[in-house]
């Protein structure tokens, strides 16, 4: 895309500042390689404080750094106390580090306590580590007591392991007992093993008794075996009695055999 910082500045000064009654706002800037922190700094306007639904996509914006993320958080999210739905993507933003994420989640997003729907996309975010998952959960996620819908994309975050899943469950999911829809992707997180899947079931899913929709993506997680599938059935799916929608992706997990998938259909899906 050819969109520059100047274009974003014009959008805000000539457009957004007149929309004082705006309740829903979505902006997709994915692939805008010329967008920098300066553009991020001019993106927001105080007239959008009444928003209830917000979607921002900065995927592949390589000119964005921690500075831009921090400024956006301090200028935008702190004032959106009525926000009910947030969709935020920093997929493949290679220059956004743990520093920016820490400030964003601890000092800015912490005021969004009325959220009912949350979607966070960290696809191919090389700086997403197990400790970052812990920080997001302990500083923010566990306090979202009105949250009903949660989508988390950690695909291709190659540093995430079973420990990251454990922290997500113990410091996050176990506190969100009101969830009705959960969508999590650990696709191509090659350090994830059966142990991570066991923890997701025993420390995460077992607390989510109200779930009606569940989507789990573990494709290309080569260390997951039939044992993990068995536990998913016996300690996970079996207890989700309100489930109406189920989407499981274990494609290219080459250690799962016909026996594993047989277990899934005989002990999991059939119930």
Short mmCIF file of C-alpha atoms in Angstrom, two decimals, residues 36-248:
data_model
loop_
_atom_site.label_atom_id
_atom_site.label_comp_id
_atom_site.label_asym_id
_atom_site.label_seq_id
_atom_site.Cartn_x
_atom_site.Cartn_y
_atom_site.Cartn_z
CA UNK A 36 5.64 4.94 10.75
CA UNK A 37 5.31 5.90 14.41
CA UNK A 38 4.63 9.48 13.33
CA UNK A 39 1.51 8.37 11.50
CA UNK A 40 0.41 6.31 14.48
CA UNK A 41 0.76 9.41 16.65
CA UNK A 42 -1.77 11.33 14.51
CA UNK A 43 -4.18 8.43 14.11
CA UNK A 44 -6.41 9.06 17.06
CA UNK A 45 -8.85 11.81 17.92
CA UNK A 46 -10.57 12.54 21.21
CA UNK A 47 -14.01 12.63 19.52
CA UNK A 48 -14.00 8.82 19.31
CA UNK A 49 -14.37 8.34 23.06
CA UNK A 50 -17.93 7.00 22.67
CA UNK A 51 -16.82 3.97 20.66
CA UNK A 52 -18.24 0.58 21.55
CA UNK A 53 -16.63 -1.48 18.78
CA UNK A 54 -13.08 -0.96 17.47
CA UNK A 55 -11.00 -2.89 14.94
CA UNK A 56 -7.39 -1.91 14.09
CA UNK A 57 -5.17 -3.96 11.79
CA UNK A 58 -1.46 -3.07 11.59
CA UNK A 59 -0.30 -6.37 10.10
CA UNK A 60 3.03 -6.19 8.26
CA UNK A 61 3.50 -2.48 9.09
CA UNK A 62 7.25 -2.74 9.39
CA UNK A 63 7.70 0.99 10.10
CA UNK A 64 5.88 0.72 13.42
CA UNK A 65 7.97 0.36 16.58
CA UNK A 66 7.33 0.31 20.33
CA UNK A 67 7.06 4.11 20.29
CA UNK A 68 4.08 4.02 17.94
CA UNK A 69 2.32 1.30 19.91
CA UNK A 70 2.86 3.11 23.21
CA UNK A 71 1.60 6.44 21.83
CA UNK A 72 -1.47 4.79 20.34
CA UNK A 73 -2.24 3.14 23.65
CA UNK A 74 -1.83 6.27 25.72
CA UNK A 75 -3.82 8.46 23.31
CA UNK A 76 -6.53 6.04 22.29
CA UNK A 77 -7.33 3.15 24.57
CA UNK A 78 -7.16 4.95 27.90
CA UNK A 79 -10.25 7.00 27.01
CA UNK A 80 -12.38 4.18 25.60
CA UNK A 81 -13.98 3.12 28.85
CA UNK A 82 -17.26 2.17 27.09
CA UNK A 83 -15.63 -0.16 24.56
CA UNK A 84 -17.32 -3.54 24.30
CA UNK A 85 -15.48 -5.10 21.35
CA UNK A 86 -11.79 -4.87 20.37
CA UNK A 87 -10.02 -6.47 17.39
CA UNK A 88 -6.31 -5.69 17.34
CA UNK A 89 -3.62 -7.08 15.04
CA UNK A 90 0.15 -6.63 15.17
CA UNK A 91 0.83 -9.64 12.98
CA UNK A 92 4.36 -9.62 11.52
CA UNK A 93 5.23 -6.25 13.10
CA UNK A 94 8.88 -7.18 13.56
CA UNK A 95 9.93 -3.98 15.37
CA UNK A 96 7.31 -4.16 18.12
CA UNK A 97 8.96 -5.74 21.18
CA UNK A 98 8.05 -6.80 24.69
CA UNK A 99 8.61 -3.23 25.90
CA UNK A 100 5.82 -1.85 23.74
CA UNK A 101 3.51 -4.72 24.57
CA UNK A 102 4.09 -4.35 28.31
CA UNK A 103 3.10 -0.69 28.35
CA UNK A 104 0.19 -1.25 25.98
CA UNK A 105 -1.38 -3.97 28.12
CA UNK A 106 -0.53 -2.69 31.60
CA UNK A 107 -1.06 1.05 31.27
CA UNK A 108 -3.44 1.52 28.34
CA UNK A 109 -5.71 -1.46 27.74
CA UNK A 110 -6.18 -2.03 31.47
CA UNK A 111 -9.01 0.52 31.48
CA UNK A 112 -11.12 -1.55 29.04
CA UNK A 113 -12.94 -3.51 31.70
CA UNK A 114 -16.30 -3.61 29.87
CA UNK A 115 -15.04 -5.68 26.94
CA UNK A 116 -17.37 -8.48 25.86
CA UNK A 117 -15.46 -9.50 22.74
CA UNK A 118 -11.67 -9.55 22.24
CA UNK A 119 -9.55 -10.60 19.27
CA UNK A 120 -5.74 -10.34 19.45
CA UNK A 121 -3.62 -11.34 16.47
CA UNK A 122 0.09 -11.94 17.11
CA UNK A 123 0.67 -14.12 14.04
CA UNK A 124 4.39 -14.46 13.25
CA UNK A 125 5.27 -12.04 16.05
CA UNK A 126 8.83 -13.08 16.74
CA UNK A 127 8.91 -11.14 20.02
CA UNK A 128 5.97 -13.04 21.49
CA UNK A 129 7.43 -15.22 24.25
CA UNK A 130 5.96 -17.33 27.05
CA UNK A 131 6.54 -14.49 29.50
CA UNK A 132 4.57 -12.10 27.28
CA UNK A 133 1.55 -14.38 27.44
CA UNK A 134 1.92 -14.41 31.22
CA UNK A 135 2.12 -10.62 31.32
CA UNK A 136 -0.96 -10.10 29.11
CA UNK A 137 -2.99 -12.50 31.24
CA UNK A 138 -1.88 -11.35 34.70
CA UNK A 139 -2.04 -7.63 33.91
CA UNK A 140 -5.28 -7.56 31.97
CA UNK A 141 -7.02 -10.64 30.58
CA UNK A 142 -7.89 -12.21 33.92
CA UNK A 143 -9.79 -9.07 34.95
CA UNK A 144 -12.17 -9.00 31.94
CA UNK A 145 -15.09 -10.40 33.87
CA UNK A 146 -17.68 -9.48 31.19
CA UNK A 147 -15.80 -11.13 28.31
CA UNK A 148 -17.91 -13.61 26.31
CA UNK A 149 -15.87 -14.01 23.10
CA UNK A 150 -12.10 -14.52 22.97
CA UNK A 151 -9.94 -15.04 19.86
CA UNK A 152 -6.17 -15.39 20.25
CA UNK A 153 -3.82 -16.01 17.33
CA UNK A 154 -0.29 -17.10 18.27
CA UNK A 155 0.39 -18.82 14.92
CA UNK A 156 4.07 -19.02 13.96
CA UNK A 157 5.19 -17.58 17.29
CA UNK A 158 8.09 -19.98 17.33
CA UNK A 159 9.24 -19.18 20.88
CA UNK A 160 5.96 -20.22 22.50
CA UNK A 161 6.03 -23.61 24.21
CA UNK A 162 3.96 -25.67 26.66
CA UNK A 163 4.92 -23.13 29.34
CA UNK A 164 3.10 -20.39 27.41
CA UNK A 165 -0.06 -22.49 27.25
CA UNK A 166 0.21 -23.17 30.97
CA UNK A 167 0.42 -19.47 31.76
CA UNK A 168 -2.49 -18.71 29.42
CA UNK A 169 -4.64 -21.20 31.30
CA UNK A 170 -3.57 -20.56 34.90
CA UNK A 171 -3.44 -16.76 34.62
CA UNK A 172 -6.12 -16.20 31.98
CA UNK A 173 -8.67 -18.79 30.87
CA UNK A 174 -9.32 -20.16 34.36
CA UNK A 175 -10.67 -16.72 35.36
CA UNK A 176 -12.95 -16.34 32.31
CA UNK A 177 -15.68 -18.77 33.30
CA UNK A 178 -18.32 -16.72 31.47
CA UNK A 179 -16.84 -17.33 27.99
CA UNK A 180 -19.25 -18.69 25.37
CA UNK A 181 -16.85 -18.61 22.40
CA UNK A 182 -13.12 -19.43 22.31
CA UNK A 183 -10.82 -19.47 19.28
CA UNK A 184 -7.10 -20.13 19.84
CA UNK A 185 -4.40 -20.86 17.28
CA UNK A 186 -0.96 -22.26 18.03
CA UNK A 187 -0.37 -23.25 14.42
CA UNK A 188 3.32 -23.87 13.69
CA UNK A 189 4.29 -23.37 17.33
CA UNK A 190 6.60 -26.33 17.02
CA UNK A 191 7.64 -26.35 20.70
CA UNK A 192 4.09 -27.21 21.79
CA UNK A 193 3.71 -30.87 22.80
CA UNK A 194 1.12 -33.18 24.35
CA UNK A 195 1.92 -31.57 27.70
CA UNK A 196 0.60 -28.22 26.45
CA UNK A 197 -2.59 -29.82 25.15
CA UNK A 198 -3.07 -31.63 28.47
CA UNK A 199 -2.69 -28.34 30.36
CA UNK A 200 -5.14 -26.57 28.04
CA UNK A 201 -7.73 -29.20 28.88
CA UNK A 202 -7.11 -29.69 32.60
CA UNK A 203 -6.39 -26.08 33.57
CA UNK A 204 -8.25 -24.19 30.86
CA UNK A 205 -11.22 -25.83 29.14
CA UNK A 206 -12.50 -27.54 32.28
CA UNK A 207 -13.33 -24.13 33.75
CA UNK A 208 -15.30 -22.97 30.71
CA UNK A 209 -18.60 -24.72 31.35
CA UNK A 210 -20.62 -22.16 29.35
CA UNK A 211 -18.71 -22.59 26.07
CA UNK A 212 -20.94 -22.95 23.02
CA UNK A 213 -18.26 -22.47 20.37
CA UNK A 214 -14.68 -23.80 20.39
CA UNK A 215 -12.02 -23.56 17.70
CA UNK A 216 -8.51 -24.91 18.29
CA UNK A 217 -5.70 -24.85 15.73
CA UNK A 218 -2.60 -26.96 16.37
CA UNK A 219 -1.63 -27.65 12.76
CA UNK A 220 2.08 -28.27 12.19
CA UNK A 221 2.61 -28.89 15.92
CA UNK A 222 4.71 -31.94 15.16
CA UNK A 223 5.18 -33.07 18.78
CA UNK A 224 1.47 -33.67 19.47
CA UNK A 225 0.58 -37.38 19.47
CA UNK A 226 -2.36 -39.72 20.03
CA UNK A 227 -1.88 -39.23 23.78
CA UNK A 228 -2.71 -35.53 23.48
CA UNK A 229 -5.84 -36.29 21.46
CA UNK A 230 -6.94 -38.78 24.12
CA UNK A 231 -6.63 -36.20 26.87
CA UNK A 232 -8.46 -33.61 24.78
CA UNK A 233 -11.40 -35.99 24.67
CA UNK A 234 -11.34 -37.24 28.28
CA UNK A 235 -10.44 -34.00 30.09
CA UNK A 236 -11.55 -31.35 27.61
CA UNK A 237 -14.44 -31.93 25.22
CA UNK A 238 -16.24 -34.39 27.46
CA UNK A 239 -17.15 -31.69 29.98
CA UNK A 240 -18.28 -29.01 27.50
CA UNK A 241 -21.94 -30.00 27.54
CA UNK A 242 -23.24 -26.74 26.01
CA UNK A 243 -20.94 -26.90 22.96
CA UNK A 244 -22.79 -26.33 19.66
CA UNK A 245 -19.83 -25.53 17.36
CA UNK A 246 -16.48 -27.33 17.27
CA UNK A 247 -13.57 -26.81 14.85
CA UNK A 248 -10.32 -28.71 15.50
#
